[in-house]
Every structure is written in structure tokens, then in C-alpha cells.
Amino acid sequence: MTEPVRVRRADGEPVPLPVRGTHRNRPTPAAAVPGVRPEDRGAVAEHTATPPVPRHSAVRGTMGKPQLPRRRAQEHIAPQLRGGPAPRQEPEQYTGHDPGLMAAFQRGIGLAEAQQHAEAPPLTPTHGTPGASAE
């Protein structure tokens, strides 16, 4: 069990914050030396015959791959949406491509042009014929 961190002393005063550099005997990573320290050589020699114990219960490569979770259709969908989309209601008349539509349009344009030519008065020169001199 860890000791709770004290914020106040027994007399009610706050505990002072630690000051950087007050611990002179503390090792730094830059001062680390590779290898086993002389005081730890006895413990290393004592356990040389003991095989190392893996940190986890299973050793990598000794058991089969774990099964991945299986997907279930519509598992995380809201209940009212699980049945799928509502069927599309077809309009009374299908507004698709009508091959006779362009032909009817062209026929209507032709009739309108013919009627316009029939109603138009004939063109008559009002100033005389071109090239004739005015008297």
C-alpha cells in the first residue's frame, strides 16, 4: 500500500515543494555504465541455472492466433432502422426516357414555323426596286 501524499504538516502549514538539485547522490542516465554492477554479481551467479520466466502467461508463437470478433449484420443500428430502408414508392407515371419526345418536339417546331410563314404578309418593296433611279 502506498503512503498518501501529505499536503499539510501536522501544524497546518503546507509541505514545502522539493527543490531541484538538492539530491547530489542521485544517479543520472548519462552516468550509467553498461553491464552488471559488482554488488549485483552474486545475485546473477545465484540464478544462472534458472530459466527466465516470461512476463506474460503465453509465449509468442506457441499458441494459435486469437479469433477476431465476428461481424453481425446491423448489430449497432438503432432498432427502428434494422429492417432496412423503406421500399420506394413508384410514381403513377414513370418519368424516364421517352424516345418519341424529341420527335414530337421537332414536329411542333416545324408546324409553328409553317404557320408563321403562312400568316406573314408577302414582302413588297416600298421604295422601289433596287438599282432603279428615283424620279
mmCIF file with all atom_site columns, N, CA and C in Angstrom, residues 14-62:
data_model
loop_
_atom_site.group_PDB
_atom_site.id
_atom_site.type_symbol
_atom_site.label_atom_id
_atom_site.label_alt_id
_atom_site.label_comp_id
_atom_site.label_asym_id
_atom_site.label_entity_id
_atom_site.label_seq_id
_atom_site.pdbx_PDB_ins_code
_atom_site.Cartn_x
_atom_site.Cartn_y
_atom_site.Cartn_z
_atom_site.occupancy
_atom_site.B_iso_or_equiv
_atom_site.pdbx_formal_charge
_atom_site.auth_seq_id
_atom_site.auth_comp_id
_atom_site.auth_asym_id
_atom_site.auth_atom_id
_atom_site.pdbx_PDB_model_num
ATOM 1   N N  . PRO A 1 14 ? 1.578  24.256  4.929   1.00 0.00 ? 14 PRO A N  1
ATOM 2   C CA . PRO A 1 14 ? 1.772  23.405  3.746   1.00 0.00 ? 14 PRO A CA 1
ATOM 3   C C  . PRO A 1 14 ? 3.190  22.833  3.694   1.00 0.00 ? 14 PRO A C  1
ATOM 4   N N  . VAL A 1 15 ? 3.299  21.622  3.140   1.00 0.00 ? 15 VAL A N  1
ATOM 5   C CA . VAL A 1 15 ? 4.590  20.961  2.985   1.00 0.00 ? 15 VAL A CA 1
ATOM 6   C C  . VAL A 1 15 ? 5.346  21.700  1.881   1.00 0.00 ? 15 VAL A C  1
ATOM 7   N N  . PRO A 1 16 ? 6.634  22.026  2.101   1.00 0.00 ? 16 PRO A N  1
ATOM 8   C CA . PRO A 1 16 ? 7.371  22.749  1.062   1.00 0.00 ? 16 PRO A CA 1
ATOM 9   C C  . PRO A 1 16 ? 7.596  21.881  -0.170  1.00 0.00 ? 16 PRO A C  1
ATOM 10  N N  . LEU A 1 17 ? 7.620  22.521  -1.313  1.00 0.00 ? 17 LEU A N  1
ATOM 11  C CA . LEU A 1 17 ? 7.870  21.813  -2.566  1.00 0.00 ? 17 LEU A CA 1
ATOM 12  C C  . LEU A 1 17 ? 9.333  21.399  -2.651  1.00 0.00 ? 17 LEU A C  1
ATOM 13  N N  . PRO A 1 18 ? 9.626  20.302  -3.360  1.00 0.00 ? 18 PRO A N  1
ATOM 14  C CA . PRO A 1 18 ? 11.027 19.896  -3.482  1.00 0.00 ? 18 PRO A CA 1
ATOM 15  C C  . PRO A 1 18 ? 11.813 20.913  -4.313  1.00 0.00 ? 18 PRO A C  1
ATOM 16  N N  . VAL A 1 19 ? 13.075 21.031  -4.009  1.00 0.00 ? 19 VAL A N  1
ATOM 17  C CA . VAL A 1 19 ? 13.951 21.964  -4.700  1.00 0.00 ? 19 VAL A CA 1
ATOM 18  C C  . VAL A 1 19 ? 14.863 21.167  -5.609  1.00 0.00 ? 19 VAL A C  1
ATOM 19  N N  . ARG A 1 20 ? 15.006 21.623  -6.839  1.00 0.00 ? 20 ARG A N  1
ATOM 20  C CA . ARG A 1 20 ? 15.850 20.937  -7.804  1.00 0.00 ? 20 ARG A CA 1
ATOM 21  C C  . ARG A 1 20 ? 17.327 21.029  -7.379  1.00 0.00 ? 20 ARG A C  1
ATOM 22  N N  . GLY A 1 21 ? 18.008 19.890  -7.510  1.00 0.00 ? 21 GLY A N  1
ATOM 23  C CA . GLY A 1 21 ? 19.440 19.870  -7.232  1.00 0.00 ? 21 GLY A CA 1
ATOM 24  C C  . GLY A 1 21 ? 19.797 19.592  -5.795  1.00 0.00 ? 21 GLY A C  1
ATOM 25  N N  . THR A 1 22 ? 18.826 19.299  -4.917  1.00 0.00 ? 22 THR A N  1
ATOM 26  C CA . THR A 1 22 ? 19.160 19.039  -3.515  1.00 0.00 ? 22 THR A CA 1
ATOM 27  C C  . THR A 1 22 ? 19.671 17.625  -3.304  1.00 0.00 ? 22 THR A C  1
ATOM 28  N N  . HIS A 1 23 ? 19.386 16.688  -4.199  1.00 0.00 ? 23 HIS A N  1
ATOM 29  C CA . HIS A 1 23 ? 19.845 15.304  -4.059  1.00 0.00 ? 23 HIS A CA 1
ATOM 30  C C  . HIS A 1 23 ? 21.104 15.120  -4.906  1.00 0.00 ? 23 HIS A C  1
ATOM 31  N N  . ARG A 1 24 ? 22.258 15.191  -4.299  1.00 0.00 ? 24 ARG A N  1
ATOM 32  C CA . ARG A 1 24 ? 23.534 15.096  -5.013  1.00 0.00 ? 24 ARG A CA 1
ATOM 33  C C  . ARG A 1 24 ? 23.914 13.655  -5.330  1.00 0.00 ? 24 ARG A C  1
ATOM 34  N N  . ASN A 1 25 ? 23.472 12.705  -4.539  1.00 0.00 ? 25 ASN A N  1
ATOM 35  C CA . ASN A 1 25 ? 23.895 11.310  -4.729  1.00 0.00 ? 25 ASN A CA 1
ATOM 36  C C  . ASN A 1 25 ? 23.001 10.540  -5.697  1.00 0.00 ? 25 ASN A C  1
ATOM 37  N N  . ARG A 1 26 ? 22.094 11.198  -6.337  1.00 0.00 ? 26 ARG A N  1
ATOM 38  C CA . ARG A 1 26 ? 21.152 10.547  -7.242  1.00 0.00 ? 26 ARG A CA 1
ATOM 39  C C  . ARG A 1 26 ? 21.808 10.305  -8.601  1.00 0.00 ? 26 ARG A C  1
ATOM 40  N N  . PRO A 1 27 ? 21.794 9.045   -9.127  1.00 0.00 ? 27 PRO A N  1
ATOM 41  C CA . PRO A 1 27 ? 22.435 8.778   -10.417 1.00 0.00 ? 27 PRO A CA 1
ATOM 42  C C  . PRO A 1 27 ? 21.615 9.364   -11.569 1.00 0.00 ? 27 PRO A C  1
ATOM 43  N N  . THR A 1 28 ? 22.294 9.710   -12.615 1.00 0.00 ? 28 THR A N  1
ATOM 44  C CA . THR A 1 28 ? 21.633 10.220  -13.815 1.00 0.00 ? 28 THR A CA 1
ATOM 45  C C  . THR A 1 28 ? 21.806 9.191   -14.925 1.00 0.00 ? 28 THR A C  1
ATOM 46  N N  . PRO A 1 29 ? 20.932 9.187   -15.923 1.00 0.00 ? 29 PRO A N  1
ATOM 47  C CA . PRO A 1 29 ? 21.085 8.232   -17.023 1.00 0.00 ? 29 PRO A CA 1
ATOM 48  C C  . PRO A 1 29 ? 22.395 8.419   -17.784 1.00 0.00 ? 29 PRO A C  1
ATOM 49  N N  . ALA A 1 30 ? 22.917 9.635   -17.820 1.00 0.00 ? 30 ALA A N  1
ATOM 50  C CA . ALA A 1 30 ? 24.174 9.873   -18.532 1.00 0.00 ? 30 ALA A CA 1
ATOM 51  C C  . ALA A 1 30 ? 25.343 9.209   -17.826 1.00 0.00 ? 30 ALA A C  1
ATOM 52  N N  . ALA A 1 31 ? 25.243 9.001   -16.511 1.00 0.00 ? 31 ALA A N  1
ATOM 53  C CA . ALA A 1 31 ? 26.334 8.392   -15.752 1.00 0.00 ? 31 ALA A CA 1
ATOM 54  C C  . ALA A 1 31 ? 26.236 6.866   -15.723 1.00 0.00 ? 31 ALA A C  1
ATOM 55  N N  . ALA A 1 32 ? 25.207 6.297   -16.325 1.00 0.00 ? 32 ALA A N  1
ATOM 56  C CA . ALA A 1 32 ? 25.023 4.845   -16.297 1.00 0.00 ? 32 ALA A CA 1
ATOM 57  C C  . ALA A 1 32 ? 26.136 4.150   -17.073 1.00 0.00 ? 32 ALA A C  1
ATOM 58  N N  . VAL A 1 33 ? 26.572 3.015   -16.550 1.00 0.00 ? 33 VAL A N  1
ATOM 59  C CA . VAL A 1 33 ? 27.627 2.217   -17.161 1.00 0.00 ? 33 VAL A CA 1
ATOM 60  C C  . VAL A 1 33 ? 27.012 0.900   -17.599 1.00 0.00 ? 33 VAL A C  1
ATOM 61  N N  . PRO A 1 34 ? 27.271 0.444   -18.835 1.00 0.00 ? 34 PRO A N  1
ATOM 62  C CA . PRO A 1 34 ? 26.693 -0.832  -19.257 1.00 0.00 ? 34 PRO A CA 1
ATOM 63  C C  . PRO A 1 34 ? 27.292 -2.004  -18.485 1.00 0.00 ? 34 PRO A C  1
ATOM 64  N N  . GLY A 1 35 ? 26.464 -3.052  -18.361 1.00 0.00 ? 35 GLY A N  1
ATOM 65  C CA . GLY A 1 35 ? 26.945 -4.258  -17.687 1.00 0.00 ? 35 GLY A CA 1
ATOM 66  C C  . GLY A 1 35 ? 26.335 -4.407  -16.309 1.00 0.00 ? 35 GLY A C  1
ATOM 67  N N  . VAL A 1 36 ? 26.816 -5.398  -15.563 1.00 0.00 ? 36 VAL A N  1
ATOM 68  C CA . VAL A 1 36 ? 26.305 -5.701  -14.232 1.00 0.00 ? 36 VAL A CA 1
ATOM 69  C C  . VAL A 1 36 ? 27.233 -5.054  -13.211 1.00 0.00 ? 36 VAL A C  1
ATOM 70  N N  . ARG A 1 37 ? 26.652 -4.402  -12.218 1.00 0.00 ? 37 ARG A N  1
ATOM 71  C CA . ARG A 1 37 ? 27.453 -3.773  -11.165 1.00 0.00 ? 37 ARG A CA 1
ATOM 72  C C  . ARG A 1 37 ? 28.086 -4.846  -10.285 1.00 0.00 ? 37 ARG A C  1
ATOM 73  N N  . PRO A 1 38 ? 29.216 -4.559  -9.705  1.00 0.00 ? 38 PRO A N  1
ATOM 74  C CA . PRO A 1 38 ? 29.891 -5.570  -8.873  1.00 0.00 ? 38 PRO A CA 1
ATOM 75  C C  . PRO A 1 38 ? 29.035 -6.063  -7.703  1.00 0.00 ? 38 PRO A C  1
ATOM 76  N N  . GLU A 1 39 ? 28.233 -5.209  -7.090  1.00 0.00 ? 39 GLU A N  1
ATOM 77  C CA . GLU A 1 39 ? 27.412 -5.655  -5.949  1.00 0.00 ? 39 GLU A CA 1
ATOM 78  C C  . GLU A 1 39 ? 26.261 -6.562  -6.370  1.00 0.00 ? 39 GLU A C  1
ATOM 79  N N  . ASP A 1 40 ? 25.895 -6.565  -7.681  1.00 0.00 ? 40 ASP A N  1
ATOM 80  C CA . ASP A 1 40 ? 24.802 -7.412  -8.165  1.00 0.00 ? 40 ASP A CA 1
ATOM 81  C C  . ASP A 1 40 ? 25.283 -8.719  -8.779  1.00 0.00 ? 40 ASP A C  1
ATOM 82  N N  . ARG A 1 41 ? 26.600 -8.934  -8.863  1.00 0.00 ? 41 ARG A N  1
ATOM 83  C CA . ARG A 1 41 ? 27.132 -10.162 -9.494  1.00 0.00 ? 41 ARG A CA 1
ATOM 84  C C  . ARG A 1 41 ? 26.762 -11.420 -8.721  1.00 0.00 ? 41 ARG A C  1
ATOM 85  N N  . GLY A 1 42 ? 26.643 -11.341 -7.421  1.00 0.00 ? 42 GLY A N  1
ATOM 86  C CA . GLY A 1 42 ? 26.275 -12.514 -6.611  1.00 0.00 ? 42 GLY A CA 1
ATOM 87  C C  . GLY A 1 42 ? 24.862 -12.987 -6.941  1.00 0.00 ? 42 GLY A C  1
ATOM 88  N N  . ALA A 1 43 ? 23.927 -12.080 -7.095  1.00 0.00 ? 43 ALA A N  1
ATOM 89  C CA . ALA A 1 43 ? 22.547 -12.447 -7.411  1.00 0.00 ? 43 ALA A CA 1
ATOM 90  C C  . ALA A 1 43 ? 22.449 -13.031 -8.819  1.00 0.00 ? 43 ALA A C  1
ATOM 91  N N  . VAL A 1 44 ? 23.253 -12.511 -9.738  1.00 0.00 ? 44 VAL A N  1
ATOM 92  C CA . VAL A 1 44 ? 23.246 -13.032 -11.113 1.00 0.00 ? 44 VAL A CA 1
ATOM 93  C C  . VAL A 1 44 ? 23.803 -14.452 -11.121 1.00 0.00 ? 44 VAL A C  1
ATOM 94  N N  . ALA A 1 45 ? 24.898 -14.705 -10.403 1.00 0.00 ? 45 ALA A N  1
ATOM 95  C CA . ALA A 1 45 ? 25.508 -16.044 -10.358 1.00 0.00 ? 45 ALA A CA 1
ATOM 96  C C  . ALA A 1 45 ? 24.577 -17.048 -9.691  1.00 0.00 ? 45 ALA A C  1
ATOM 97  N N  . GLU A 1 46 ? 23.830 -16.601 -8.721  1.00 0.00 ? 46 GLU A N  1
ATOM 98  C CA . GLU A 1 46 ? 22.912 -17.487 -7.996  1.00 0.00 ? 46 GLU A CA 1
ATOM 99  C C  . GLU A 1 46 ? 21.773 -17.982 -8.891  1.00 0.00 ? 46 GLU A C  1
ATOM 100 N N  . HIS A 1 47 ? 21.334 -17.185 -9.859  1.00 0.00 ? 47 HIS A N  1
ATOM 101 C CA . HIS A 1 47 ? 20.175 -17.527 -10.684 1.00 0.00 ? 47 HIS A CA 1
ATOM 102 C C  . HIS A 1 47 ? 20.548 -17.900 -12.123 1.00 0.00 ? 47 HIS A C  1
ATOM 103 N N  . THR A 1 48 ? 21.783 -18.244 -12.394 1.00 0.00 ? 48 THR A N  1
ATOM 104 C CA . THR A 1 48 ? 22.162 -18.585 -13.777 1.00 0.00 ? 48 THR A CA 1
ATOM 105 C C  . THR A 1 48 ? 21.514 -19.871 -14.251 1.00 0.00 ? 48 THR A C  1
ATOM 106 N N  . ALA A 1 49 ? 21.263 -20.833 -13.394 1.00 0.00 ? 49 ALA A N  1
ATOM 107 C CA . ALA A 1 49 ? 20.666 -22.107 -13.798 1.00 0.00 ? 49 ALA A CA 1
ATOM 108 C C  . ALA A 1 49 ? 19.149 -22.003 -13.955 1.00 0.00 ? 49 ALA A C  1
ATOM 109 N N  . THR A 1 50 ? 18.529 -20.989 -13.431 1.00 0.00 ? 50 THR A N  1
ATOM 110 C CA . THR A 1 50 ? 17.071 -20.827 -13.513 1.00 0.00 ? 50 THR A CA 1
ATOM 111 C C  . THR A 1 50 ? 16.705 -20.251 -14.877 1.00 0.00 ? 50 THR A C  1
ATOM 112 N N  . PRO A 1 51 ? 15.785 -20.910 -15.610 1.00 0.00 ? 51 PRO A N  1
ATOM 113 C CA . PRO A 1 51 ? 15.381 -20.348 -16.908 1.00 0.00 ? 51 PRO A CA 1
ATOM 114 C C  . PRO A 1 51 ? 14.580 -19.060 -16.700 1.00 0.00 ? 51 PRO A C  1
ATOM 115 N N  . PRO A 1 52 ? 14.682 -18.169 -17.630 1.00 0.00 ? 52 PRO A N  1
ATOM 116 C CA . PRO A 1 52 ? 13.919 -16.931 -17.485 1.00 0.00 ? 52 PRO A CA 1
ATOM 117 C C  . PRO A 1 52 ? 12.420 -17.196 -17.593 1.00 0.00 ? 52 PRO A C  1
ATOM 118 N N  . VAL A 1 53 ? 11.662 -16.468 -16.823 1.00 0.00 ? 53 VAL A N  1
ATOM 119 C CA . VAL A 1 53 ? 10.207 -16.615 -16.789 1.00 0.00 ? 53 VAL A CA 1
ATOM 120 C C  . VAL A 1 53 ? 9.614  -15.507 -17.665 1.00 0.00 ? 53 VAL A C  1
ATOM 121 N N  . PRO A 1 54 ? 8.739  -15.888 -18.586 1.00 0.00 ? 54 PRO A N  1
ATOM 122 C CA . PRO A 1 54 ? 8.126  -14.843 -19.420 1.00 0.00 ? 54 PRO A CA 1
ATOM 123 C C  . PRO A 1 54 ? 7.241  -13.926 -18.577 1.00 0.00 ? 54 PRO A C  1
ATOM 124 N N  . ARG A 1 55 ? 7.143  -12.694 -18.998 1.00 0.00 ? 55 ARG A N  1
ATOM 125 C CA . ARG A 1 55 ? 6.332  -11.720 -18.269 1.00 0.00 ? 55 ARG A CA 1
ATOM 126 C C  . ARG A 1 55 ? 4.838  -12.007 -18.429 1.00 0.00 ? 55 ARG A C  1
ATOM 127 N N  . HIS A 1 56 ? 4.456  -12.583 -19.537 1.00 0.00 ? 56 HIS A N  1
ATOM 128 C CA . HIS A 1 56 ? 3.055  -12.891 -19.807 1.00 0.00 ? 56 HIS A CA 1
ATOM 129 C C  . HIS A 1 56 ? 2.867  -14.393 -19.748 1.00 0.00 ? 56 HIS A C  1
ATOM 130 N N  . SER A 1 57 ? 1.638  -14.838 -19.621 1.00 0.00 ? 57 SER A N  1
ATOM 131 C CA . SER A 1 57 ? 1.383  -16.267 -19.481 1.00 0.00 ? 57 SER A CA 1
ATOM 132 C C  . SER A 1 57 ? 1.625  -17.033 -20.778 1.00 0.00 ? 57 SER A C  1
ATOM 133 N N  . ALA A 1 58 ? 1.434  -16.415 -21.914 1.00 0.00 ? 58 ALA A N  1
ATOM 134 C CA . ALA A 1 58 ? 1.610  -17.107 -23.183 1.00 0.00 ? 58 ALA A CA 1
ATOM 135 C C  . ALA A 1 58 ? 2.879  -16.591 -23.865 1.00 0.00 ? 58 ALA A C  1
ATOM 136 N N  . VAL A 1 59 ? 3.639  -17.512 -24.400 1.00 0.00 ? 59 VAL A N  1
ATOM 137 C CA . VAL A 1 59 ? 4.849  -17.137 -25.120 1.00 0.00 ? 59 VAL A CA 1
ATOM 138 C C  . VAL A 1 59 ? 4.487  -16.987 -26.589 1.00 0.00 ? 59 VAL A C  1
ATOM 139 N N  . ARG A 1 60 ? 4.968  -15.929 -27.200 1.00 0.00 ? 60 ARG A N  1
ATOM 140 C CA . ARG A 1 60 ? 4.638  -15.647 -28.594 1.00 0.00 ? 60 ARG A CA 1
ATOM 141 C C  . ARG A 1 60 ? 5.053  -16.813 -29.490 1.00 0.00 ? 60 ARG A C  1
ATOM 142 N N  . GLY A 1 61 ? 4.147  -17.229 -30.359 1.00 0.00 ? 61 GLY A N  1
ATOM 143 C CA . GLY A 1 61 ? 4.427  -18.284 -31.320 1.00 0.00 ? 61 GLY A CA 1
ATOM 144 C C  . GLY A 1 61 ? 4.114  -19.675 -30.827 1.00 0.00 ? 61 GLY A C  1
ATOM 145 N N  . THR A 1 62 ? 3.732  -19.849 -29.536 1.00 0.00 ? 62 THR A N  1
ATOM 146 C CA . THR A 1 62 ? 3.466  -21.195 -29.024 1.00 0.00 ? 62 THR A CA 1
ATOM 147 C C  . THR A 1 62 ? 1.993  -21.551 -29.038 1.00 0.00 ? 62 THR A C  1
#
